[in-house]
């Protein structure tokens, strides 16, 4: 974040990033407060907000397909339109949840999009409104965004850009945002060890201190053994690994190869997927669109059939496809409907 961090007052070690988010919301939100989510969203966010007594407010990301011709089904990009965020901010807005790289789309929020969030926070929201920046996928930016340019052709300000994660911007490092951001991350995604359950919050003392006070009453502390293991792992990750300059370079290369293999398989099967030559991407998700041939292959009696575990109690097309593939083809996919409010 290009600043010195006080480990005693500006860091809280938690049991995974999920607990970091839970504690952040519990210390910030009071009944009636509103929390903005960019939709689609990681489904955990919505219910953690409700557990804290807050009200989720959904700001849709706009899907822009590559092929805009009638009846075409193509890949595309998800875009934050600033006016949608501005309309959603009220006197009750207490927090904005930002997740980049984004679950489930793989979107990397651009600098201009982050600057629009910072502008809305500064000019429209109450002074106590905070951004919760979930950055658990920051080391898995497999398709970094191109450098944005200003209207006069000059390079943009590079403040906020991570020195370790090409293509990633720390929201807290943008001008004026440190005091209004809790940055959340964990070891689980970076080291493919989600069972380790070690995460952390980083932010100003005024935001981290309440988390320190609440944490012992939720789960006393993260495992000492796993914290020690992670403390030993982090410095080693900066060193050469498996023929790469560092473990992080190895991780990016591994996920890039996995991404390309899965993209090719999905395209061959009839899905529409992002083109990572033109669309930045990160994390380990490919948000694929159902093509016509696949849609026609789903047994008609499965679509819109009653299903008590599906959102709304009905198996919509995405749910029907994933259930059919699991039961009949032995392939596990995640339906998209749980990532939307309706």
CSV table of C-alpha atoms in Angstrom, one decimal:
chain,number,residue,atom,x,y,z
A,1,UNK,CA,0.0,0.0,0.0
A,2,UNK,CA,3.1,2.2,-0.2
A,3,UNK,CA,2.9,3.2,3.4
A,4,UNK,CA,4.3,1.9,6.8
A,5,UNK,CA,1.7,-0.2,8.5
A,6,UNK,CA,1.6,-0.4,12.3
A,7,UNK,CA,1.1,-4.1,13.0
A,8,UNK,CA,-0.3,-3.7,16.5
A,9,UNK,CA,-2.9,-1.0,15.7
A,10,UNK,CA,-3.6,-1.2,12.0
A,11,UNK,CA,-3.8,-5.0,11.4
A,12,UNK,CA,-6.2,-7.6,12.8
A,13,UNK,CA,-5.5,-11.3,12.2
A,14,UNK,CA,-8.8,-13.2,11.7
A,15,UNK,CA,-10.1,-16.7,11.0
A,16,UNK,CA,-10.1,-16.3,7.3
A,17,UNK,CA,-11.3,-13.4,5.2
A,18,UNK,CA,-14.9,-14.3,5.9
A,19,UNK,CA,-14.5,-13.5,9.6
A,20,UNK,CA,-12.6,-10.3,8.7
A,21,UNK,CA,-15.7,-9.2,6.7
A,22,UNK,CA,-18.0,-10.4,9.5
A,23,UNK,CA,-16.2,-8.4,12.2
A,24,UNK,CA,-15.9,-5.3,10.0
A,25,UNK,CA,-19.7,-5.3,9.4
A,26,UNK,CA,-20.5,-6.1,13.0
A,27,UNK,CA,-18.4,-3.1,14.2
A,28,UNK,CA,-19.7,-0.7,11.5
A,29,UNK,CA,-23.4,-1.5,10.9
A,30,UNK,CA,-26.4,-0.6,13.1
A,31,UNK,CA,-30.0,-1.6,12.3
A,32,UNK,CA,-31.3,0.5,9.4
A,33,UNK,CA,-27.9,1.2,7.9
A,34,UNK,CA,-27.4,0.5,4.2
A,35,UNK,CA,-24.5,-1.3,2.6
A,36,UNK,CA,-23.9,-1.1,-1.2
A,37,UNK,CA,-23.1,-4.2,-3.1
A,38,UNK,CA,-22.0,-4.3,-6.8
A,39,UNK,CA,-24.2,-6.9,-8.5
A,40,UNK,CA,-23.5,-9.8,-9.2
A,41,UNK,CA,-21.9,-10.3,-5.8
A,42,UNK,CA,-20.4,-13.0,-3.7
A,43,UNK,CA,-23.5,-14.4,-1.9
A,44,UNK,CA,-21.8,-14.4,1.5
A,45,UNK,CA,-21.9,-10.6,1.5
A,46,UNK,CA,-25.6,-10.3,1.4
A,47,UNK,CA,-26.3,-12.4,4.5
A,48,UNK,CA,-23.5,-11.1,6.5
A,49,UNK,CA,-24.9,-7.6,6.0
A,50,UNK,CA,-28.4,-8.8,7.2
A,51,UNK,CA,-26.8,-10.6,10.2
A,52,UNK,CA,-25.4,-7.2,11.2
A,53,UNK,CA,-28.8,-5.6,10.9
A,54,UNK,CA,-28.0,-3.8,7.7
A,55,UNK,CA,-29.9,-3.5,4.5
A,56,UNK,CA,-28.1,-4.5,1.2
A,57,UNK,CA,-28.5,-2.0,-1.6
A,58,UNK,CA,-27.7,-3.4,-5.0
A,59,UNK,CA,-25.8,-1.4,-7.7
A,60,UNK,CA,-25.8,-3.4,-10.9
A,61,UNK,CA,-22.7,-3.8,-13.0
A,62,UNK,CA,-23.6,-3.4,-16.7
A,63,UNK,CA,-22.8,-6.3,-19.0
A,64,UNK,CA,-21.5,-5.1,-22.3
A,65,UNK,CA,-21.3,-7.9,-24.9
A,66,UNK,CA,-18.7,-8.0,-27.6
A,67,UNK,CA,-21.3,-8.8,-30.2
A,68,UNK,CA,-24.3,-6.5,-29.9
A,69,UNK,CA,-26.2,-7.9,-32.9
A,70,UNK,CA,-29.8,-9.2,-32.3
A,71,UNK,CA,-30.0,-12.8,-30.9
A,72,UNK,CA,-26.2,-13.0,-30.5
A,73,UNK,CA,-24.8,-14.6,-27.4
A,74,UNK,CA,-21.2,-13.6,-26.8
A,75,UNK,CA,-18.7,-12.9,-24.1
A,76,UNK,CA,-18.2,-9.4,-22.9
A,77,UNK,CA,-17.2,-7.1,-20.0
A,78,UNK,CA,-18.8,-6.0,-16.8
A,79,UNK,CA,-18.7,-2.2,-16.3
A,80,UNK,CA,-19.5,0.0,-13.3
A,81,UNK,CA,-21.5,3.1,-14.4
A,82,UNK,CA,-20.8,5.8,-11.9
A,83,UNK,CA,-24.3,7.3,-12.0
A,84,UNK,CA,-25.8,4.0,-10.8
A,85,UNK,CA,-23.6,4.2,-7.7
A,86,UNK,CA,-24.4,7.9,-7.1
A,87,UNK,CA,-28.1,7.2,-7.2
A,88,UNK,CA,-27.8,4.4,-4.6
A,89,UNK,CA,-26.0,6.5,-1.9
A,90,UNK,CA,-28.2,7.9,0.8
A,91,UNK,CA,-27.9,9.4,4.2
A,92,UNK,CA,-28.2,5.8,5.5
A,93,UNK,CA,-25.2,4.4,3.5
A,94,UNK,CA,-22.6,3.2,6.0
A,95,UNK,CA,-20.4,1.0,3.8
A,96,UNK,CA,-19.6,0.0,0.2
A,97,UNK,CA,-18.3,-3.5,-0.5
A,98,UNK,CA,-15.7,-3.6,-3.2
A,99,UNK,CA,-14.3,-6.9,-4.5
A,100,UNK,CA,-11.5,-6.7,-7.1
A,101,UNK,CA,-10.6,-9.1,-8.7
A,102,UNK,CA,-14.3,-9.8,-8.5
A,103,UNK,CA,-16.2,-12.9,-7.5
A,104,UNK,CA,-18.0,-14.2,-9.6
A,105,UNK,CA,-17.3,-12.4,-12.8
A,106,UNK,CA,-13.5,-12.2,-12.6
A,107,UNK,CA,-13.7,-8.5,-13.3
A,108,UNK,CA,-10.9,-6.2,-12.4
A,109,UNK,CA,-12.2,-2.8,-11.4
A,110,UNK,CA,-10.4,-0.1,-13.5
A,111,UNK,CA,-8.6,2.9,-12.0
A,112,UNK,CA,-11.3,5.2,-13.3
A,113,UNK,CA,-14.1,3.0,-11.7
A,114,UNK,CA,-12.3,3.0,-8.4
A,115,UNK,CA,-11.8,6.8,-8.7
A,116,UNK,CA,-15.5,7.2,-9.3
A,117,UNK,CA,-16.2,5.2,-6.1
A,118,UNK,CA,-13.7,7.4,-4.2
A,119,UNK,CA,-15.4,10.5,-5.6
A,120,UNK,CA,-18.9,9.3,-4.5
A,121,UNK,CA,-17.6,8.4,-1.1
A,122,UNK,CA,-16.0,11.9,-0.7
A,123,UNK,CA,-18.7,14.0,-2.2
A,124,UNK,CA,-22.0,12.2,-1.6
A,125,UNK,CA,-21.7,9.8,1.3
A,126,UNK,CA,-21.6,10.7,5.0
A,127,UNK,CA,-18.2,11.1,6.5
A,128,UNK,CA,-18.5,7.8,8.4
A,129,UNK,CA,-19.1,5.8,5.2
A,130,UNK,CA,-16.4,3.2,4.7
A,131,UNK,CA,-15.2,1.0,1.8
A,132,UNK,CA,-14.7,-2.7,2.6
A,133,UNK,CA,-12.1,-3.7,0.0
A,134,UNK,CA,-12.0,-7.5,-0.4
A,135,UNK,CA,-8.7,-8.3,-2.1
A,136,UNK,CA,-8.3,-12.0,-1.6
A,137,UNK,CA,-7.6,-12.6,-5.3
A,138,UNK,CA,-5.0,-9.9,-5.7
A,139,UNK,CA,-2.2,-12.3,-6.6
A,140,UNK,CA,-4.3,-14.0,-9.2
A,141,UNK,CA,-4.5,-11.2,-11.8
A,142,UNK,CA,-4.0,-13.5,-14.8
A,143,UNK,CA,-4.9,-10.9,-17.4
A,144,UNK,CA,-3.7,-7.5,-16.2
A,145,UNK,CA,-5.5,-4.4,-17.5
A,146,UNK,CA,-3.8,-2.2,-20.0
A,147,UNK,CA,-2.5,1.2,-18.7
A,148,UNK,CA,-5.3,3.7,-18.9
A,149,UNK,CA,-4.5,7.0,-20.6
A,150,UNK,CA,-5.8,10.5,-19.9
A,151,UNK,CA,-7.5,12.5,-22.7
A,152,UNK,CA,-4.2,14.2,-23.5
A,153,UNK,CA,-2.4,10.9,-23.9
A,154,UNK,CA,-0.4,11.1,-20.7
A,155,UNK,CA,-0.1,8.1,-18.4
A,156,UNK,CA,-2.5,8.1,-15.4
A,157,UNK,CA,-1.3,8.6,-11.8
A,158,UNK,CA,0.0,5.2,-10.6
A,159,UNK,CA,-1.0,5.7,-6.9
A,160,UNK,CA,-2.6,2.6,-5.5
A,161,UNK,CA,-1.0,0.2,-7.9
A,162,UNK,CA,0.5,-2.8,-6.1
A,163,UNK,CA,4.2,-3.4,-6.5
A,164,UNK,CA,3.8,-7.1,-6.0
A,165,UNK,CA,0.5,-7.8,-8.0
A,166,UNK,CA,0.7,-6.5,-11.6
A,167,UNK,CA,-2.7,-5.0,-12.5
A,168,UNK,CA,-4.0,-4.8,-9.0
A,169,UNK,CA,-4.9,-1.5,-7.3
A,170,UNK,CA,-5.3,-1.1,-3.6
A,171,UNK,CA,-8.3,1.1,-3.0
A,172,UNK,CA,-6.9,2.2,0.3
A,173,UNK,CA,-3.8,3.6,-1.5
A,174,UNK,CA,-5.8,6.0,-3.6
A,175,UNK,CA,-5.6,9.7,-2.5
A,176,UNK,CA,-7.5,10.3,0.7
A,177,UNK,CA,-8.9,6.7,1.0
A,178,UNK,CA,-6.7,5.2,3.7
A,179,UNK,CA,-8.8,6.7,6.5
A,180,UNK,CA,-12.0,5.4,4.9
A,181,UNK,CA,-11.0,1.8,4.0
A,182,UNK,CA,-10.7,-1.6,5.6
A,183,UNK,CA,-8.7,-3.9,3.3
A,184,UNK,CA,-9.5,-7.5,3.7
A,185,UNK,CA,-7.4,-10.5,2.5
A,186,UNK,CA,-6.3,-14.0,3.4
A,187,UNK,CA,-3.8,-16.7,2.7
A,188,UNK,CA,-6.3,-19.2,1.5
A,189,UNK,CA,-6.6,-18.2,-2.2
A,190,UNK,CA,-3.0,-17.2,-2.6
A,191,UNK,CA,-1.5,-20.4,-1.3
A,192,UNK,CA,-4.4,-22.7,-2.3
A,193,UNK,CA,-4.9,-23.5,1.4
A,194,UNK,CA,-8.4,-22.3,2.3
A,195,UNK,CA,-8.5,-24.7,5.2
A,196,UNK,CA,-5.8,-22.8,6.9
A,197,UNK,CA,-8.3,-20.1,7.8
A,198,UNK,CA,-6.0,-17.2,8.3
A,199,UNK,CA,-7.1,-13.8,7.1
A,200,UNK,CA,-6.6,-10.2,8.1
A,201,UNK,CA,-8.0,-6.6,8.0
A,202,UNK,CA,-5.7,-3.6,7.4
A,203,UNK,CA,-6.8,-0.1,8.0
A,204,UNK,CA,-6.6,3.0,10.3
A,205,UNK,CA,-6.6,2.5,14.0
A,206,UNK,CA,-10.1,4.0,14.4
A,207,UNK,CA,-11.5,1.2,12.2
A,208,UNK,CA,-9.3,-1.7,13.4
A,209,UNK,CA,-9.5,-1.1,17.1
A,210,UNK,CA,-13.3,-2.0,17.3
A,211,UNK,CA,-12.4,-5.3,15.5
A,212,UNK,CA,-9.7,-6.0,18.0
A,213,UNK,CA,-12.2,-5.6,20.8
A,214,UNK,CA,-14.9,-7.8,19.2
A,215,UNK,CA,-12.8,-10.6,17.9
A,216,UNK,CA,-12.2,-12.4,21.2
A,217,UNK,CA,-16.0,-12.7,21.7
A,218,UNK,CA,-16.5,-14.3,18.4
A,219,UNK,CA,-13.6,-16.8,18.0
A,220,UNK,CA,-10.8,-16.1,20.3
A,221,UNK,CA,-8.0,-16.1,17.7
A,222,UNK,CA,-6.7,-17.8,14.6
A,223,UNK,CA,-4.6,-20.9,15.1
A,224,UNK,CA,-1.2,-20.1,16.4
A,225,UNK,CA,0.4,-23.0,14.4
A,226,UNK,CA,-1.1,-21.8,11.1
A,227,UNK,CA,-0.2,-18.2,11.8
A,228,UNK,CA,3.4,-19.4,12.4
A,229,UNK,CA,3.3,-21.4,9.1
A,230,UNK,CA,2.1,-18.4,7.2
A,231,UNK,CA,4.7,-16.1,8.8
A,232,UNK,CA,7.4,-18.5,7.5
A,233,UNK,CA,5.7,-18.9,4.1
A,234,UNK,CA,5.3,-15.2,3.2
A,235,UNK,CA,9.1,-14.3,2.9
A,236,UNK,CA,9.7,-17.6,1.0
A,237,UNK,CA,7.1,-16.7,-1.5
A,238,UNK,CA,9.2,-13.7,-2.7
A,239,UNK,CA,12.0,-16.0,-3.6
A,240,UNK,CA,12.5,-18.0,-6.9
A,241,UNK,CA,10.1,-20.9,-7.1
A,242,UNK,CA,9.7,-23.7,-9.7
A,243,UNK,CA,11.6,-21.9,-12.4
A,244,UNK,CA,9.8,-18.6,-11.8
A,245,UNK,CA,11.1,-15.3,-10.2
A,246,UNK,CA,8.8,-15.8,-7.2
A,247,UNK,CA,5.9,-18.0,-6.0
A,248,UNK,CA,3.5,-15.2,-7.1
A,249,UNK,CA,4.8,-15.4,-10.7
A,250,UNK,CA,4.4,-19.2,-10.6
A,251,UNK,CA,0.8,-18.8,-9.3
A,252,UNK,CA,-0.1,-16.4,-12.1
A,253,UNK,CA,1.4,-18.7,-14.7
A,254,UNK,CA,-0.4,-21.7,-13.3
A,255,UNK,CA,-3.8,-20.0,-13.3
A,256,UNK,CA,-3.2,-18.6,-16.8
A,257,UNK,CA,-2.6,-22.1,-18.2
A,258,UNK,CA,-5.7,-23.4,-16.3
A,259,UNK,CA,-7.8,-20.5,-17.6
A,260,UNK,CA,-6.8,-21.1,-21.2
A,261,UNK,CA,-7.5,-24.8,-21.0
A,262,UNK,CA,-11.0,-24.2,-19.5
A,263,UNK,CA,-11.8,-21.3,-21.9
A,264,UNK,CA,-11.1,-23.6,-24.8
A,265,UNK,CA,-13.2,-26.4,-23.4
A,266,UNK,CA,-16.1,-24.1,-22.7
A,267,UNK,CA,-16.0,-22.5,-26.1
A,268,UNK,CA,-15.9,-25.9,-27.8
A,269,UNK,CA,-18.9,-27.0,-25.7
A,270,UNK,CA,-20.9,-24.0,-26.8
A,271,UNK,CA,-20.5,-21.4,-24.0
A,272,UNK,CA,-19.7,-17.8,-24.5
A,273,UNK,CA,-16.8,-16.7,-22.4
A,274,UNK,CA,-14.6,-13.6,-21.9
A,275,UNK,CA,-11.8,-12.9,-24.4
A,276,UNK,CA,-8.8,-12.3,-22.1
A,277,UNK,CA,-6.8,-10.8,-24.9
A,278,UNK,CA,-9.1,-7.7,-24.6
A,279,UNK,CA,-10.8,-8.1,-21.2
A,280,UNK,CA,-8.8,-8.0,-18.0
A,281,UNK,CA,-9.4,-10.9,-15.6
A,282,UNK,CA,-8.5,-12.2,-12.2
A,283,UNK,CA,-9.4,-14.8,-9.6
A,284,UNK,CA,-10.4,-18.3,-10.5
A,285,UNK,CA,-13.8,-17.8,-12.1
A,286,UNK,CA,-15.0,-17.8,-15.6
A,287,UNK,CA,-18.6,-16.4,-15.8
A,288,UNK,CA,-19.8,-18.3,-18.9
A,289,UNK,CA,-23.0,-17.6,-20.8
A,290,UNK,CA,-25.2,-20.4,-21.9
A,291,UNK,CA,-25.2,-20.8,-25.7
A,292,UNK,CA,-28.2,-21.9,-27.8
A,293,UNK,CA,-27.1,-25.5,-28.3
A,294,UNK,CA,-26.6,-26.0,-24.6
A,295,UNK,CA,-29.9,-24.3,-23.8
A,296,UNK,CA,-31.6,-26.7,-26.1
A,297,UNK,CA,-29.8,-29.7,-24.6
A,298,UNK,CA,-31.3,-29.1,-21.1
A,299,UNK,CA,-34.3,-31.4,-20.5
A,300,UNK,CA,-37.3,-29.1,-20.6
A,301,UNK,CA,-38.9,-30.7,-17.5
A,302,UNK,CA,-35.9,-29.5,-15.5
A,303,UNK,CA,-36.2,-25.8,-16.4
A,304,UNK,CA,-38.4,-23.7,-14.0
A,305,UNK,CA,-39.2,-26.9,-12.1
A,306,UNK,CA,-40.0,-26.6,-8.3
A,307,UNK,CA,-36.7,-26.9,-6.3
A,308,UNK,CA,-36.7,-26.0,-2.6
A,309,UNK,CA,-32.9,-25.3,-2.6
A,310,UNK,CA,-32.9,-23.0,-5.6
A,311,UNK,CA,-33.4,-19.2,-5.2
A,312,UNK,CA,-37.1,-18.5,-5.1
A,313,UNK,CA,-37.8,-22.3,-5.0
A,314,UNK,CA,-37.6,-22.6,-8.8
A,315,UNK,CA,-34.8,-24.1,-10.9
A,316,UNK,CA,-34.2,-21.4,-13.5
A,317,UNK,CA,-32.1,-22.2,-16.6
A,318,UNK,CA,-28.7,-21.8,-14.9
A,319,UNK,CA,-29.7,-23.9,-11.9
A,320,UNK,CA,-31.3,-26.6,-14.1
A,321,UNK,CA,-28.2,-26.8,-16.3
A,322,UNK,CA,-25.8,-27.2,-13.3
A,323,UNK,CA,-28.0,-29.8,-11.6
A,324,UNK,CA,-28.4,-31.7,-14.8
A,325,UNK,CA,-24.7,-31.6,-15.5
A,326,UNK,CA,-23.9,-32.8,-12.0
A,327,UNK,CA,-26.4,-35.6,-12.0
A,328,UNK,CA,-26.1,-36.8,-15.6
A,329,UNK,CA,-22.6,-35.8,-16.8
A,330,UNK,CA,-20.5,-35.8,-13.6
A,331,UNK,CA,-19.5,-32.2,-14.0
A,332,UNK,CA,-19.8,-29.6,-11.2
A,333,UNK,CA,-20.5,-26.0,-12.1
A,334,UNK,CA,-21.9,-23.1,-10.0
A,335,UNK,CA,-25.2,-21.6,-11.1
A,336,UNK,CA,-25.2,-17.8,-11.4
A,337,UNK,CA,-28.6,-17.0,-9.8
A,338,UNK,CA,-27.4,-17.0,-6.2
A,339,UNK,CA,-25.1,-14.1,-7.1
A,340,UNK,CA,-28.0,-11.8,-8.0
A,341,UNK,CA,-30.7,-10.2,-5.8
A,342,UNK,CA,-33.5,-11.4,-8.0
